[in-house]
Amino acid sequence: MKIYTKTGDKGTTSLFGGTRVPKHHIRIESYGSVDELNSHIGLVKDQKVGDHTREILNRVQDRLFTLGAILATDPEKAILKSGQERLNIPTITEEDIILLEKEMDSMNESLPEMTHFVLPGGHPSVSICHIARCVCRRAERMATALHEISPFNELVLQYLNRLSDYLFVLARKLSKDLHANEVKWIPEKRS
């Protein structure tokens, strides 16, 4: 199978179901941001995060592929003529969201209380995690914009929201584990 098809040479691409749209379409921006997020999660996973966190991030990457498929599906072609759903894969569930919440609660138990905003940085692994968090927030913004004009399962939005929170807590945990300096943001006083 060839990777290049040349069908997108004029600036359009196909959604699941065959509908062609411009490559700058909000739906493409949405699942493209999720794809970018998935790559950043891979980079986080390649850091010294520990086996348990690596397992959770593997699960997250799997869920992000599912999420991307949901976003890439033309809603008008989501149901086949047979009545079956076009996407024959597990969807995003409440359990996926609960998993992230439990992981955050577990990590938070060993972290100092937050009294200020934290500046991203302190160690390359921490910075990579913060970048993934920011890309997740962008994916969430794009998905919410798409949801306004073409609604889909709201658990997708909840998952992205919770995932960005998870990545923030993970960055704090990595700071602690790597003995990195967690710099509090304390605004300068006006003179």
Short mmCIF file of N, CA and C in Angstrom, two decimals:
data_model
loop_
_atom_site.label_atom_id
_atom_site.label_comp_id
_atom_site.label_asym_id
_atom_site.label_seq_id
_atom_site.Cartn_x
_atom_site.Cartn_y
_atom_site.Cartn_z
N MET A 1 0.84 -1.18 0.00
CA MET A 1 0.00 0.00 0.00
C MET A 1 0.89 1.25 0.00
N LYS A 2 0.61 2.16 -0.89
CA LYS A 2 1.35 3.41 -0.92
C LYS A 2 0.80 4.37 0.12
N ILE A 3 1.70 5.13 0.72
CA ILE A 3 1.31 6.12 1.72
C ILE A 3 0.72 7.35 1.04
N TYR A 4 1.27 7.71 -0.09
CA TYR A 4 0.76 8.91 -0.76
C TYR A 4 -0.32 8.51 -1.76
N THR A 5 -1.40 9.31 -1.75
CA THR A 5 -2.53 9.05 -2.65
C THR A 5 -2.73 10.16 -3.66
N LYS A 6 -2.16 11.32 -3.39
CA LYS A 6 -2.29 12.51 -4.22
C LYS A 6 -3.69 13.11 -4.21
N THR A 7 -4.62 12.50 -3.44
CA THR A 7 -5.99 13.02 -3.42
C THR A 7 -6.10 14.33 -2.65
N GLY A 8 -5.10 14.64 -1.84
CA GLY A 8 -5.14 15.88 -1.07
C GLY A 8 -4.30 16.99 -1.65
N ASP A 9 -3.81 16.80 -2.87
CA ASP A 9 -2.91 17.78 -3.47
C ASP A 9 -3.55 19.14 -3.72
N LYS A 10 -4.87 19.20 -3.71
CA LYS A 10 -5.55 20.48 -3.96
C LYS A 10 -6.16 21.05 -2.69
N GLY A 11 -5.69 20.54 -1.54
CA GLY A 11 -6.09 21.14 -0.28
C GLY A 11 -7.34 20.59 0.36
N THR A 12 -7.77 19.39 -0.06
CA THR A 12 -8.91 18.77 0.60
C THR A 12 -8.50 17.41 1.12
N THR A 13 -9.32 16.89 2.04
CA THR A 13 -9.08 15.56 2.59
C THR A 13 -10.42 14.90 2.86
N SER A 14 -10.40 13.60 3.08
CA SER A 14 -11.64 12.84 3.33
C SER A 14 -11.84 12.58 4.81
N LEU A 15 -13.08 12.72 5.23
CA LEU A 15 -13.48 12.29 6.56
C LEU A 15 -13.85 10.81 6.48
N PHE A 16 -14.02 10.16 7.65
CA PHE A 16 -14.56 8.80 7.64
C PHE A 16 -15.97 8.90 7.07
N GLY A 17 -16.24 8.16 6.07
CA GLY A 17 -17.52 8.22 5.38
C GLY A 17 -17.37 8.79 3.99
N GLY A 18 -16.18 9.35 3.69
CA GLY A 18 -15.89 9.78 2.33
C GLY A 18 -16.11 11.25 2.01
N THR A 19 -16.77 11.99 2.87
CA THR A 19 -17.00 13.41 2.62
C THR A 19 -15.66 14.14 2.52
N ARG A 20 -15.50 14.94 1.48
CA ARG A 20 -14.26 15.72 1.31
C ARG A 20 -14.49 17.12 1.86
N VAL A 21 -13.50 17.59 2.61
CA VAL A 21 -13.55 18.93 3.20
C VAL A 21 -12.19 19.58 3.04
N PRO A 22 -12.12 20.93 3.13
CA PRO A 22 -10.82 21.59 3.08
C PRO A 22 -9.95 21.16 4.26
N LYS A 23 -8.66 21.12 4.05
CA LYS A 23 -7.74 20.70 5.11
C LYS A 23 -7.71 21.67 6.29
N HIS A 24 -8.25 22.87 6.10
CA HIS A 24 -8.32 23.83 7.20
C HIS A 24 -9.67 23.79 7.91
N HIS A 25 -10.54 22.86 7.56
CA HIS A 25 -11.87 22.72 8.17
C HIS A 25 -11.72 22.50 9.67
N ILE A 26 -12.64 23.04 10.45
CA ILE A 26 -12.58 22.93 11.91
C ILE A 26 -12.51 21.47 12.36
N ARG A 27 -13.16 20.58 11.63
CA ARG A 27 -13.11 19.16 12.00
C ARG A 27 -11.68 18.62 11.83
N ILE A 28 -11.00 19.03 10.76
CA ILE A 28 -9.62 18.59 10.53
C ILE A 28 -8.70 19.20 11.58
N GLU A 29 -8.91 20.48 11.89
CA GLU A 29 -8.12 21.13 12.94
C GLU A 29 -8.31 20.41 14.28
N SER A 30 -9.54 19.97 14.55
CA SER A 30 -9.84 19.28 15.81
C SER A 30 -9.09 17.96 15.92
N TYR A 31 -9.27 17.09 14.93
CA TYR A 31 -8.59 15.80 15.10
C TYR A 31 -7.10 15.90 14.79
N GLY A 32 -6.69 16.92 14.06
CA GLY A 32 -5.26 17.16 13.86
C GLY A 32 -4.58 17.57 15.16
N SER A 33 -5.27 18.38 15.95
CA SER A 33 -4.73 18.77 17.26
C SER A 33 -4.65 17.57 18.20
N VAL A 34 -5.64 16.68 18.12
CA VAL A 34 -5.62 15.46 18.92
C VAL A 34 -4.45 14.57 18.48
N ASP A 35 -4.20 14.49 17.18
CA ASP A 35 -3.08 13.71 16.67
C ASP A 35 -1.75 14.29 17.17
N GLU A 36 -1.63 15.61 17.13
CA GLU A 36 -0.43 16.27 17.64
C GLU A 36 -0.26 15.98 19.13
N LEU A 37 -1.36 16.05 19.87
CA LEU A 37 -1.33 15.74 21.30
C LEU A 37 -0.83 14.32 21.52
N ASN A 38 -1.31 13.39 20.72
CA ASN A 38 -0.91 11.99 20.86
C ASN A 38 0.60 11.85 20.69
N SER A 39 1.17 12.58 19.75
CA SER A 39 2.62 12.54 19.55
C SER A 39 3.36 13.11 20.75
N HIS A 40 2.83 14.18 21.32
CA HIS A 40 3.46 14.76 22.52
C HIS A 40 3.34 13.81 23.71
N ILE A 41 2.23 13.10 23.81
CA ILE A 41 2.08 12.11 24.87
C ILE A 41 3.15 11.02 24.70
N GLY A 42 3.42 10.64 23.45
CA GLY A 42 4.48 9.68 23.19
C GLY A 42 5.82 10.18 23.70
N LEU A 43 6.07 11.46 23.53
CA LEU A 43 7.32 12.05 24.02
C LEU A 43 7.37 12.05 25.55
N VAL A 44 6.24 12.35 26.19
CA VAL A 44 6.17 12.28 27.65
C VAL A 44 6.46 10.85 28.09
N LYS A 45 5.84 9.91 27.42
CA LYS A 45 5.99 8.48 27.76
C LYS A 45 7.43 8.02 27.62
N ASP A 46 8.20 8.64 26.72
CA ASP A 46 9.60 8.28 26.50
C ASP A 46 10.53 8.83 27.58
N GLN A 47 10.00 9.63 28.50
CA GLN A 47 10.79 10.16 29.60
C GLN A 47 10.83 9.11 30.72
N LYS A 48 11.57 9.40 31.77
CA LYS A 48 11.63 8.51 32.94
C LYS A 48 10.40 8.77 33.80
N VAL A 49 9.28 8.16 33.41
CA VAL A 49 8.02 8.40 34.10
C VAL A 49 7.60 7.22 34.97
N GLY A 50 8.26 6.08 34.84
CA GLY A 50 7.88 4.89 35.60
C GLY A 50 6.91 4.02 34.84
N ASP A 51 6.92 2.76 35.18
CA ASP A 51 6.11 1.78 34.46
C ASP A 51 4.61 2.04 34.57
N HIS A 52 4.14 2.38 35.77
CA HIS A 52 2.70 2.61 35.94
C HIS A 52 2.23 3.79 35.09
N THR A 53 2.95 4.89 35.15
CA THR A 53 2.57 6.06 34.35
C THR A 53 2.65 5.73 32.86
N ARG A 54 3.66 4.98 32.47
CA ARG A 54 3.78 4.59 31.06
C ARG A 54 2.55 3.77 30.62
N GLU A 55 2.06 2.88 31.49
CA GLU A 55 0.85 2.11 31.19
C GLU A 55 -0.36 3.04 31.02
N ILE A 56 -0.48 4.01 31.92
CA ILE A 56 -1.60 4.97 31.83
C ILE A 56 -1.49 5.76 30.54
N LEU A 57 -0.29 6.20 30.20
CA LEU A 57 -0.11 6.98 28.96
C LEU A 57 -0.36 6.13 27.72
N ASN A 58 -0.06 4.84 27.78
CA ASN A 58 -0.43 3.94 26.67
C ASN A 58 -1.94 3.93 26.50
N ARG A 59 -2.65 3.84 27.62
CA ARG A 59 -4.12 3.86 27.59
C ARG A 59 -4.63 5.19 27.03
N VAL A 60 -4.00 6.28 27.46
CA VAL A 60 -4.38 7.60 26.97
C VAL A 60 -4.20 7.67 25.45
N GLN A 61 -3.07 7.18 24.96
CA GLN A 61 -2.83 7.21 23.51
C GLN A 61 -3.89 6.41 22.76
N ASP A 62 -4.27 5.27 23.30
CA ASP A 62 -5.33 4.48 22.68
C ASP A 62 -6.63 5.27 22.64
N ARG A 63 -6.97 5.92 23.75
CA ARG A 63 -8.20 6.70 23.83
C ARG A 63 -8.15 7.89 22.87
N LEU A 64 -6.97 8.46 22.69
CA LEU A 64 -6.85 9.60 21.77
C LEU A 64 -7.05 9.16 20.33
N PHE A 65 -6.64 7.94 19.97
CA PHE A 65 -6.95 7.45 18.62
C PHE A 65 -8.45 7.30 18.45
N THR A 66 -9.12 6.78 19.47
CA THR A 66 -10.58 6.66 19.42
C THR A 66 -11.22 8.03 19.28
N LEU A 67 -10.77 8.96 20.11
CA LEU A 67 -11.29 10.32 20.09
C LEU A 67 -11.10 10.96 18.71
N GLY A 68 -9.91 10.77 18.13
CA GLY A 68 -9.64 11.30 16.80
C GLY A 68 -10.57 10.71 15.76
N ALA A 69 -10.83 9.41 15.87
CA ALA A 69 -11.74 8.76 14.93
C ALA A 69 -13.16 9.33 15.04
N ILE A 70 -13.58 9.60 16.28
CA ILE A 70 -14.90 10.21 16.49
C ILE A 70 -14.96 11.57 15.81
N LEU A 71 -13.92 12.37 16.02
CA LEU A 71 -13.89 13.71 15.43
C LEU A 71 -13.76 13.67 13.91
N ALA A 72 -13.15 12.63 13.38
CA ALA A 72 -12.92 12.52 11.93
C ALA A 72 -14.10 11.93 11.18
N THR A 73 -15.14 11.57 11.89
CA THR A 73 -16.30 10.94 11.25
C THR A 73 -17.35 11.98 10.88
N ASP A 74 -17.75 11.96 9.63
CA ASP A 74 -18.84 12.83 9.17
C ASP A 74 -20.11 12.40 9.90
N PRO A 75 -20.72 13.29 10.70
CA PRO A 75 -21.91 12.89 11.46
C PRO A 75 -23.06 12.41 10.57
N GLU A 76 -23.12 12.93 9.35
CA GLU A 76 -24.19 12.51 8.44
C GLU A 76 -23.95 11.11 7.90
N LYS A 77 -22.73 10.61 8.07
CA LYS A 77 -22.41 9.27 7.58
C LYS A 77 -21.93 8.36 8.71
N ALA A 78 -22.27 8.73 9.95
CA ALA A 78 -21.83 7.96 11.11
C ALA A 78 -22.57 6.63 11.23
N ILE A 79 -23.78 6.57 10.68
CA ILE A 79 -24.58 5.34 10.70
C ILE A 79 -24.65 4.79 9.29
N LEU A 80 -24.28 3.51 9.15
CA LEU A 80 -24.31 2.86 7.85
C LEU A 80 -25.74 2.52 7.44
N LYS A 81 -25.93 2.20 6.18
CA LYS A 81 -27.27 1.83 5.70
C LYS A 81 -27.83 0.64 6.46
N SER A 82 -26.95 -0.21 6.98
CA SER A 82 -27.38 -1.38 7.75
C SER A 82 -27.88 -1.00 9.14
N GLY A 83 -27.67 0.26 9.53
CA GLY A 83 -28.07 0.71 10.86
C GLY A 83 -26.95 0.63 11.88
N GLN A 84 -25.83 0.03 11.49
CA GLN A 84 -24.69 -0.07 12.39
C GLN A 84 -23.88 1.22 12.35
N GLU A 85 -23.14 1.45 13.43
CA GLU A 85 -22.27 2.62 13.47
C GLU A 85 -21.07 2.38 12.57
N ARG A 86 -20.66 3.43 11.87
CA ARG A 86 -19.48 3.34 11.00
C ARG A 86 -18.24 2.96 11.80
N LEU A 87 -18.09 3.60 12.97
CA LEU A 87 -16.94 3.29 13.82
C LEU A 87 -17.25 2.06 14.66
N ASN A 88 -16.61 0.98 14.34
CA ASN A 88 -16.82 -0.26 15.07
C ASN A 88 -15.69 -0.43 16.09
N ILE A 89 -15.57 0.57 16.97
CA ILE A 89 -14.55 0.57 18.01
C ILE A 89 -15.18 1.02 19.32
N PRO A 90 -14.54 0.66 20.45
CA PRO A 90 -15.07 1.16 21.74
C PRO A 90 -15.02 2.69 21.76
N THR A 91 -16.00 3.30 22.37
CA THR A 91 -16.06 4.75 22.42
C THR A 91 -15.43 5.27 23.72
N ILE A 92 -15.41 6.56 23.90
CA ILE A 92 -14.95 7.16 25.15
C ILE A 92 -16.04 6.93 26.19
N THR A 93 -15.63 6.52 27.39
CA THR A 93 -16.61 6.20 28.44
C THR A 93 -16.33 7.01 29.70
N GLU A 94 -17.30 6.99 30.60
CA GLU A 94 -17.13 7.62 31.91
C GLU A 94 -15.94 6.99 32.64
N GLU A 95 -15.73 5.68 32.43
CA GLU A 95 -14.62 4.98 33.09
C GLU A 95 -13.27 5.55 32.66
N ASP A 96 -13.17 5.98 31.40
CA ASP A 96 -11.93 6.59 30.92
C ASP A 96 -11.64 7.88 31.69
N ILE A 97 -12.67 8.64 31.94
CA ILE A 97 -12.53 9.90 32.67
C ILE A 97 -12.22 9.63 34.14
N ILE A 98 -12.92 8.66 34.72
CA ILE A 98 -12.70 8.30 36.12
C ILE A 98 -11.27 7.81 36.33
N LEU A 99 -10.71 7.07 35.38
CA LEU A 99 -9.33 6.61 35.49
C LEU A 99 -8.38 7.80 35.65
N LEU A 100 -8.56 8.82 34.81
CA LEU A 100 -7.70 10.00 34.92
C LEU A 100 -7.88 10.70 36.27
N GLU A 101 -9.11 10.78 36.75
CA GLU A 101 -9.37 11.41 38.05
C GLU A 101 -8.70 10.64 39.18
N LYS A 102 -8.79 9.31 39.14
CA LYS A 102 -8.16 8.49 40.18
C LYS A 102 -6.64 8.64 40.14
N GLU A 103 -6.09 8.69 38.93
CA GLU A 103 -4.64 8.87 38.81
C GLU A 103 -4.21 10.22 39.38
N MET A 104 -4.99 11.27 39.09
CA MET A 104 -4.67 12.59 39.64
C MET A 104 -4.75 12.58 41.16
N ASP A 105 -5.80 11.97 41.69
CA ASP A 105 -5.96 11.91 43.15
C ASP A 105 -4.78 11.19 43.78
N SER A 106 -4.36 10.10 43.17
CA SER A 106 -3.24 9.33 43.68
C SER A 106 -1.94 10.14 43.65
N MET A 107 -1.68 10.81 42.54
CA MET A 107 -0.46 11.62 42.44
C MET A 107 -0.48 12.78 43.42
N ASN A 108 -1.65 13.40 43.57
CA ASN A 108 -1.78 14.57 44.45
C ASN A 108 -1.48 14.27 45.90
N GLU A 109 -1.68 13.01 46.31
CA GLU A 109 -1.45 12.64 47.71
C GLU A 109 -0.01 12.92 48.15
N SER A 110 0.93 12.82 47.23
CA SER A 110 2.34 13.00 47.60
C SER A 110 2.90 14.37 47.20
N LEU A 111 2.05 15.23 46.66
CA LEU A 111 2.53 16.53 46.19
C LEU A 111 2.24 17.63 47.22
N PRO A 112 3.12 18.63 47.28
CA PRO A 112 2.82 19.75 48.17
C PRO A 112 1.60 20.52 47.66
N GLU A 113 0.90 21.12 48.61
CA GLU A 113 -0.29 21.90 48.24
C GLU A 113 0.11 23.06 47.33
N MET A 114 -0.73 23.32 46.35
CA MET A 114 -0.47 24.45 45.44
C MET A 114 -0.99 25.73 46.06
N THR A 115 -0.13 26.71 46.15
CA THR A 115 -0.53 28.01 46.69
C THR A 115 -0.42 29.11 45.64
N HIS A 116 0.26 28.80 44.53
CA HIS A 116 0.47 29.76 43.44
C HIS A 116 0.43 29.02 42.11
N PHE A 117 0.29 29.78 41.04
CA PHE A 117 0.51 29.19 39.72
C PHE A 117 1.96 28.75 39.65
N VAL A 118 2.22 27.76 38.79
CA VAL A 118 3.58 27.23 38.65
C VAL A 118 4.08 27.55 37.25
N LEU A 119 5.31 28.05 37.17
CA LEU A 119 5.91 28.31 35.86
C LEU A 119 6.36 26.98 35.24
N PRO A 120 6.00 26.72 33.98
CA PRO A 120 6.46 25.50 33.34
C PRO A 120 7.98 25.47 33.28
N GLY A 121 8.56 24.32 33.52
CA GLY A 121 10.01 24.17 33.41
C GLY A 121 10.61 23.51 34.63
N GLY A 122 11.92 23.60 34.74
CA GLY A 122 12.65 23.01 35.84
C GLY A 122 13.42 21.77 35.45
N HIS A 123 12.94 21.09 34.41
CA HIS A 123 13.59 19.88 33.91
C HIS A 123 12.98 19.61 32.53
N PRO A 124 13.78 19.11 31.58
CA PRO A 124 13.22 18.83 30.25
C PRO A 124 11.97 17.95 30.26
N SER A 125 11.94 16.93 31.12
CA SER A 125 10.77 16.04 31.17
C SER A 125 9.53 16.78 31.65
N VAL A 126 9.71 17.69 32.59
CA VAL A 126 8.60 18.49 33.10
C VAL A 126 8.10 19.43 32.01
N SER A 127 9.03 20.05 31.30
CA SER A 127 8.67 20.98 30.22
C SER A 127 7.91 20.25 29.11
N ILE A 128 8.35 19.05 28.77
CA ILE A 128 7.68 18.25 27.74
C ILE A 128 6.24 17.97 28.16
N CYS A 129 6.06 17.66 29.43
CA CYS A 129 4.71 17.38 29.95
C CYS A 129 3.83 18.63 29.87
N HIS A 130 4.40 19.78 30.20
CA HIS A 130 3.63 21.03 30.11
C HIS A 130 3.27 21.36 28.66
N ILE A 131 4.17 21.08 27.74
CA ILE A 131 3.85 21.30 26.32
C ILE A 131 2.68 20.41 25.91
N ALA A 132 2.71 19.15 26.34
CA ALA A 132 1.59 18.24 26.04
C ALA A 132 0.29 18.79 26.63
N ARG A 133 0.36 19.34 27.83
CA ARG A 133 -0.83 19.93 28.47
C ARG A 133 -1.38 21.08 27.63
N CYS A 134 -0.49 21.93 27.13
CA CYS A 134 -0.93 23.07 26.31
C CYS A 134 -1.54 22.61 24.99
N VAL A 135 -0.95 21.62 24.38
CA VAL A 135 -1.50 21.07 23.13
C VAL A 135 -2.87 20.45 23.42
N CYS A 136 -3.01 19.81 24.58
CA CYS A 136 -4.30 19.23 24.97
C CYS A 136 -5.35 20.34 25.11
N ARG A 137 -4.98 21.45 25.71
CA ARG A 137 -5.92 22.57 25.84
C ARG A 137 -6.33 23.10 24.47
N ARG A 138 -5.38 23.16 23.54
CA ARG A 138 -5.73 23.61 22.18
C ARG A 138 -6.68 22.62 21.52
N ALA A 139 -6.39 21.33 21.68
CA ALA A 139 -7.29 20.31 21.12
C ALA A 139 -8.69 20.45 21.71
N GLU A 140 -8.74 20.74 23.00
CA GLU A 140 -10.04 20.94 23.66
C GLU A 140 -10.75 22.17 23.09
N ARG A 141 -10.01 23.26 22.89
CA ARG A 141 -10.64 24.47 22.32
C ARG A 141 -11.19 24.19 20.93
N MET A 142 -10.41 23.49 20.12
CA MET A 142 -10.86 23.17 18.76
C MET A 142 -12.09 22.26 18.80
N ALA A 143 -12.06 21.27 19.68
CA ALA A 143 -13.18 20.33 19.78
C ALA A 143 -14.45 21.02 20.27
N THR A 144 -14.31 21.96 21.22
CA THR A 144 -15.51 22.66 21.69
C THR A 144 -16.08 23.55 20.59
N ALA A 145 -15.21 24.15 19.78
CA ALA A 145 -15.69 24.95 18.65
C ALA A 145 -16.43 24.07 17.65
N LEU A 146 -15.89 22.90 17.36
CA LEU A 146 -16.56 21.96 16.46
C LEU A 146 -17.89 21.50 17.05
N HIS A 147 -17.88 21.22 18.35
CA HIS A 147 -19.10 20.72 19.02
C HIS A 147 -20.24 21.72 18.91
N GLU A 148 -19.91 23.01 18.93
CA GLU A 148 -20.95 24.04 18.81
C GLU A 148 -21.68 23.97 17.47
N ILE A 149 -20.95 23.62 16.41
CA ILE A 149 -21.58 23.61 15.08
C ILE A 149 -21.97 22.21 14.62
N SER A 150 -21.38 21.19 15.23
CA SER A 150 -21.67 19.82 14.85
C SER A 150 -21.50 18.92 16.07
N PRO A 151 -22.54 18.84 16.92
CA PRO A 151 -22.42 18.13 18.19
C PRO A 151 -22.01 16.65 18.03
N PHE A 152 -21.28 16.18 19.03
CA PHE A 152 -20.86 14.78 19.12
C PHE A 152 -20.87 14.43 20.61
N ASN A 153 -20.51 13.22 20.93
CA ASN A 153 -20.50 12.71 22.30
C ASN A 153 -19.74 13.67 23.22
N GLU A 154 -20.43 14.24 24.21
CA GLU A 154 -19.81 15.21 25.11
C GLU A 154 -18.73 14.62 25.99
N LEU A 155 -18.67 13.30 26.11
CA LEU A 155 -17.59 12.68 26.88
C LEU A 155 -16.23 12.95 26.24
N VAL A 156 -16.22 13.22 24.94
CA VAL A 156 -14.98 13.59 24.25
C VAL A 156 -14.43 14.89 24.86
N LEU A 157 -15.31 15.87 25.04
CA LEU A 157 -14.89 17.14 25.62
C LEU A 157 -14.45 16.97 27.07
N GLN A 158 -15.19 16.16 27.81
CA GLN A 158 -14.84 15.92 29.21
C GLN A 158 -13.49 15.23 29.31
N TYR A 159 -13.23 14.28 28.41
CA TYR A 159 -11.97 13.55 28.43
C TYR A 159 -10.80 14.49 28.18
N LEU A 160 -10.92 15.34 27.18
CA LEU A 160 -9.84 16.29 26.88
C LEU A 160 -9.61 17.25 28.05
N ASN A 161 -10.69 17.69 28.67
CA ASN A 161 -10.57 18.59 29.81
C ASN A 161 -9.84 17.90 30.97
N ARG A 162 -10.25 16.68 31.27
CA ARG A 162 -9.63 15.94 32.36
C ARG A 162 -8.18 15.58 32.03
N LEU A 163 -7.92 15.28 30.76
CA LEU A 163 -6.56 14.92 30.36
C LEU A 163 -5.60 16.08 30.56
N SER A 164 -6.03 17.29 30.25
CA SER A 164 -5.13 18.43 30.46
C SER A 164 -4.84 18.61 31.95
N ASP A 165 -5.84 18.37 32.80
CA ASP A 165 -5.62 18.43 34.24
C ASP A 165 -4.63 17.34 34.66
N TYR A 166 -4.82 16.14 34.13
CA TYR A 166 -3.92 15.02 34.44
C TYR A 166 -2.48 15.37 34.07
N LEU A 167 -2.29 15.96 32.89
CA LEU A 167 -0.95 16.30 32.45
C LEU A 167 -0.32 17.37 33.34
N PHE A 168 -1.13 18.27 33.86
CA PHE A 168 -0.61 19.27 34.80
C PHE A 168 -0.13 18.60 36.08
N VAL A 169 -0.95 17.72 36.63
CA VAL A 169 -0.58 17.02 37.86
C VAL A 169 0.63 16.13 37.61
N LEU A 170 0.67 15.48 36.46
CA LEU A 170 1.83 14.65 36.12
C LEU A 170 3.10 15.50 36.04
N ALA A 171 3.01 16.68 35.48
CA ALA A 171 4.18 17.57 35.41
C ALA A 171 4.66 17.91 36.83
N ARG A 172 3.74 18.16 37.72
CA ARG A 172 4.11 18.44 39.12
C ARG A 172 4.75 17.22 39.78
N LYS A 173 4.20 16.05 39.49
CA LYS A 173 4.77 14.81 40.05
C LYS A 173 6.18 14.58 39.50
N LEU A 174 6.35 14.81 38.21
CA LEU A 174 7.68 14.66 37.63
C LEU A 174 8.67 15.64 38.25
N SER A 175 8.22 16.86 38.52
CA SER A 175 9.08 17.83 39.20
C SER A 175 9.57 17.27 40.53
N LYS A 176 8.64 16.71 41.28
CA LYS A 176 8.99 16.14 42.58
C LYS A 176 9.92 14.95 42.41
N ASP A 177 9.57 14.01 41.53
CA ASP A 177 10.36 12.79 41.35
C ASP A 177 11.76 13.08 40.85
N LEU A 178 11.88 14.11 40.01
CA LEU A 178 13.18 14.44 39.41
C LEU A 178 13.95 15.48 40.22
N HIS A 179 13.38 15.85 41.37
CA HIS A 179 14.00 16.86 42.24
C HIS A 179 14.24 18.17 41.49
N ALA A 180 13.27 18.51 40.64
CA ALA A 180 13.35 19.76 39.88
C ALA A 180 12.76 20.88 40.72
N ASN A 181 13.23 22.06 40.48
CA ASN A 181 12.73 23.22 41.19
C ASN A 181 11.39 23.63 40.58
N GLU A 182 10.33 23.59 41.38
CA GLU A 182 9.01 24.03 40.93
C GLU A 182 8.90 25.51 41.27
N VAL A 183 8.96 26.34 40.24
CA VAL A 183 8.99 27.79 40.45
C VAL A 183 7.57 28.33 40.50
N LYS A 184 7.24 28.96 41.60
CA LYS A 184 5.93 29.59 41.76
C LYS A 184 5.92 30.90 41.00
N TRP A 185 4.79 31.21 40.40
CA TRP A 185 4.65 32.50 39.75
C TRP A 185 4.12 33.49 40.77
N ILE A 186 4.95 34.44 41.07
CA ILE A 186 4.56 35.51 41.99
C ILE A 186 4.70 36.80 41.21
N PRO A 187 3.57 37.42 40.86
CA PRO A 187 3.62 38.63 40.04
C PRO A 187 4.46 39.72 40.70
N GLU A 188 5.20 40.42 39.87
CA GLU A 188 5.97 41.56 40.36
C GLU A 188 4.99 42.64 40.82
N LYS A 189 5.40 43.35 41.82
CA LYS A 189 4.54 44.44 42.32
C LYS A 189 4.73 45.65 41.44
N ARG A 190 3.61 46.32 41.20
CA ARG A 190 3.68 47.55 40.39
C ARG A 190 4.33 48.65 41.19
N SER A 191 5.10 49.44 40.50
CA SER A 191 5.76 50.55 41.22
C SER A 191 4.98 51.83 41.08
#
